[in-house]
Amino acid sequence: MYSESYSSIDPLVIRFRTKNGWVKAGNGCRVLVMALVGSSSLLDYDTQIRKINALADLEKGPELVGDLSIVSPPDKRKPLWKYLVEETPFIASTLPVYMARDKTERIDPRRLLDVALEHIEGGVGMITIHPTPSREIVNMTSRRLTRWTSRGGGIIIRDLEARGWENENAYMQILNELAEAARKCGTIISLGASFRSANIFDSFDEAQQAEIREQLRLAEMLTKLGVGVVIESPGHARPADINKVAAILKKSGYPIMPLGPIPTDTAVGQDHISSSIGATLMGMAGAAHILAAVTREEHTGGVPTLNSTVEAVQTAKVAAHIIDLHLLTDDHDDYVIAQQRSDNRSCVIGKKGKGCARCGVVCPL
């Protein structure tokens, strides 16, 4: 159990406990990368385990891995989050609402709390919650092309609508108990972006701005309770809107996990590239501390393959390094490569001597 209150240290630099010590995220820290895995059916559990193991084999792998499973594992095998905690060096992250639905798709707040506590007490480093959906913000989305795209947020909204908006958001009903458990165990709470924009035309509208204000209010409250907080935002956003969101979030000082941002809707099948560009823009503006790696299948309807999951992490790692290069002047790795090229008189890493298949005898080096 982790007993030190975040109020006794810098509340805007969060700390994850790992098998190898502490990993920090926030202002002045290196940018982290989170890979995403998860079982959408009972048949792909083994595939997800292979993904996790492949990520563990990477020389420059992710620091966090999020379990987005919406089904329990078959037989008596470990849930992916538990496998991550017990069998890997990664910080595990979960979304409790995915496993808290009943057969009618309703959310019982006590069941939601039980799932969240199981994850927290089981060693998960971060949980994402969706406490922002309200009737007021939902009404603001009526003029959007796509009212919401968050899977977790959508579950909460459907539950609220089915109950006729008679009860408060399920997460708000259990927030104090959730915060107390997170404080005791040192688990970070990520405030999910239920109203992140699904396209560049809905970005930075009144609904998104209202949600960001609510995220900041909740972040301040949780920080006072001694809980480390991450804020998620913004989804799809054109470059100008990325800068607007980044300015607000940077001013808040809280660690930010951009969802994307994806700065164009035209990169279908290449969103690992577009999201890394958006994340770099947001990071250079000082508002990206954990990058959620987006795969090329993001808008294709396909399940990410092992290779594309690895590719997404490698692409996000490049973006993270560029942000660190800009904000922390962390150019050590760049200098090593530049020195190798200079010493070997070749731009091809590992090659000694002049010439290559591209330049041949006219190599300028």
Tab-separated table of N, CA, C and O in Angstrom, residues 47 50-52 54-55 58 272 294-297 303-315:
chain	number	residue	atom	x	y	z
A	47	THR	N	-4.232	-13.874	-28.387
A	47	THR	CA	-3.636	-12.861	-29.259
A	47	THR	C	-3.192	-11.649	-28.458
A	47	THR	O	-2.109	-11.086	-28.687
A	50	ARG	N	-0.033	-12.356	-26.612
A	50	ARG	CA	1.125	-12.279	-27.524
A	50	ARG	C	1.509	-10.827	-27.784
A	50	ARG	O	2.704	-10.506	-27.889
A	51	LYS	N	0.531	-9.954	-27.883
A	51	LYS	CA	0.827	-8.527	-28.061
A	51	LYS	C	1.619	-7.995	-26.873
A	51	LYS	O	2.625	-7.286	-27.041
A	52	ILE	N	1.136	-8.315	-25.679
A	52	ILE	CA	1.805	-7.828	-24.471
A	52	ILE	C	3.245	-8.318	-24.428
A	52	ILE	O	4.176	-7.556	-24.125
A	54	ALA	N	5.114	-9.222	-26.938
A	54	ALA	CA	5.885	-8.556	-27.997
A	54	ALA	C	6.287	-7.152	-27.574
A	54	ALA	O	7.408	-6.689	-27.846
A	55	LEU	N	5.399	-6.455	-26.877
A	55	LEU	CA	5.716	-5.118	-26.377
A	55	LEU	C	6.828	-5.183	-25.336
A	55	LEU	O	7.691	-4.300	-25.271
A	58	LEU	N	10.352	-5.233	-26.830
A	58	LEU	CA	10.865	-4.064	-27.545
A	58	LEU	C	12.013	-3.411	-26.779
A	58	LEU	O	11.972	-3.310	-25.553
A	272	HIS	N	-1.909	6.151	-37.062
A	272	HIS	CA	-0.725	6.100	-36.206
A	272	HIS	C	0.201	7.264	-36.539
A	272	HIS	O	0.907	7.775	-35.676
A	294	VAL	N	-1.839	5.241	-30.915
A	294	VAL	CA	-2.970	4.975	-31.808
A	294	VAL	C	-2.496	4.091	-32.957
A	294	VAL	O	-1.465	4.360	-33.565
A	295	THR	N	-3.269	3.048	-33.277
A	295	THR	CA	-2.883	2.147	-34.362
A	295	THR	C	-3.464	2.611	-35.693
A	295	THR	O	-4.376	3.445	-35.743
A	296	ARG	N	-2.965	2.021	-36.771
A	296	ARG	CA	-3.454	2.358	-38.107
A	296	ARG	C	-4.903	1.899	-38.300
A	296	ARG	O	-5.601	2.389	-39.180
A	297	GLU	N	-5.390	0.955	-37.459
A	297	GLU	CA	-6.768	0.464	-37.597
A	297	GLU	C	-7.796	1.350	-36.905
A	297	GLU	O	-8.986	1.009	-36.872
A	303	VAL	N	-9.615	-4.979	-35.831
A	303	VAL	CA	-8.924	-5.144	-34.554
A	303	VAL	C	-7.428	-4.971	-34.788
A	303	VAL	O	-6.874	-5.577	-35.712
A	304	PRO	N	-6.752	-4.130	-34.020
A	304	PRO	CA	-5.311	-3.928	-34.229
A	304	PRO	C	-4.546	-5.243	-34.164
A	304	PRO	O	-4.761	-6.055	-33.265
A	305	THR	N	-3.673	-5.445	-35.123
A	305	THR	CA	-2.846	-6.642	-35.138
A	305	THR	C	-1.668	-6.471	-34.187
A	305	THR	O	-1.398	-5.370	-33.697
A	306	LEU	N	-0.956	-7.556	-33.968
A	306	LEU	CA	0.246	-7.474	-33.141
A	306	LEU	C	1.240	-6.496	-33.759
A	306	LEU	O	1.789	-5.630	-33.063
A	307	ASN	N	1.458	-6.628	-35.067
A	307	ASN	CA	2.442	-5.758	-35.728
A	307	ASN	C	2.037	-4.294	-35.681
A	307	ASN	O	2.883	-3.419	-35.461
A	308	SER	N	0.743	-4.005	-35.865
A	308	SER	CA	0.332	-2.596	-35.859
A	308	SER	C	0.339	-2.029	-34.445
A	308	SER	O	0.549	-0.818	-34.261
A	309	THR	N	0.132	-2.865	-33.429
A	309	THR	CA	0.238	-2.402	-32.046
A	309	THR	C	1.671	-2.001	-31.725
A	309	THR	O	1.916	-0.955	-31.112
A	310	VAL	N	2.609	-2.831	-32.164
A	310	VAL	CA	4.026	-2.505	-31.988
A	310	VAL	C	4.371	-1.246	-32.778
A	310	VAL	O	5.056	-0.342	-32.281
A	311	GLU	N	3.888	-1.167	-34.021
A	311	GLU	CA	4.141	0.001	-34.873
A	311	GLU	C	3.612	1.276	-34.219
A	311	GLU	O	4.273	2.329	-34.255
A	312	ALA	N	2.424	1.198	-33.619
A	312	ALA	CA	1.833	2.371	-32.969
A	312	ALA	C	2.704	2.861	-31.831
A	312	ALA	O	2.906	4.075	-31.650
A	313	VAL	N	3.240	1.936	-31.041
A	313	VAL	CA	4.119	2.312	-29.936
A	313	VAL	C	5.398	2.940	-30.466
A	313	VAL	O	5.855	3.978	-29.957
A	314	GLN	N	5.983	2.345	-31.492
A	314	GLN	CA	7.228	2.883	-32.044
A	314	GLN	C	7.012	4.281	-32.609
A	314	GLN	O	7.868	5.164	-32.461
A	315	THR	N	5.863	4.501	-33.240
A	315	THR	CA	5.550	5.823	-33.790
A	315	THR	C	5.345	6.829	-32.665
A	315	THR	O	5.844	7.964	-32.724
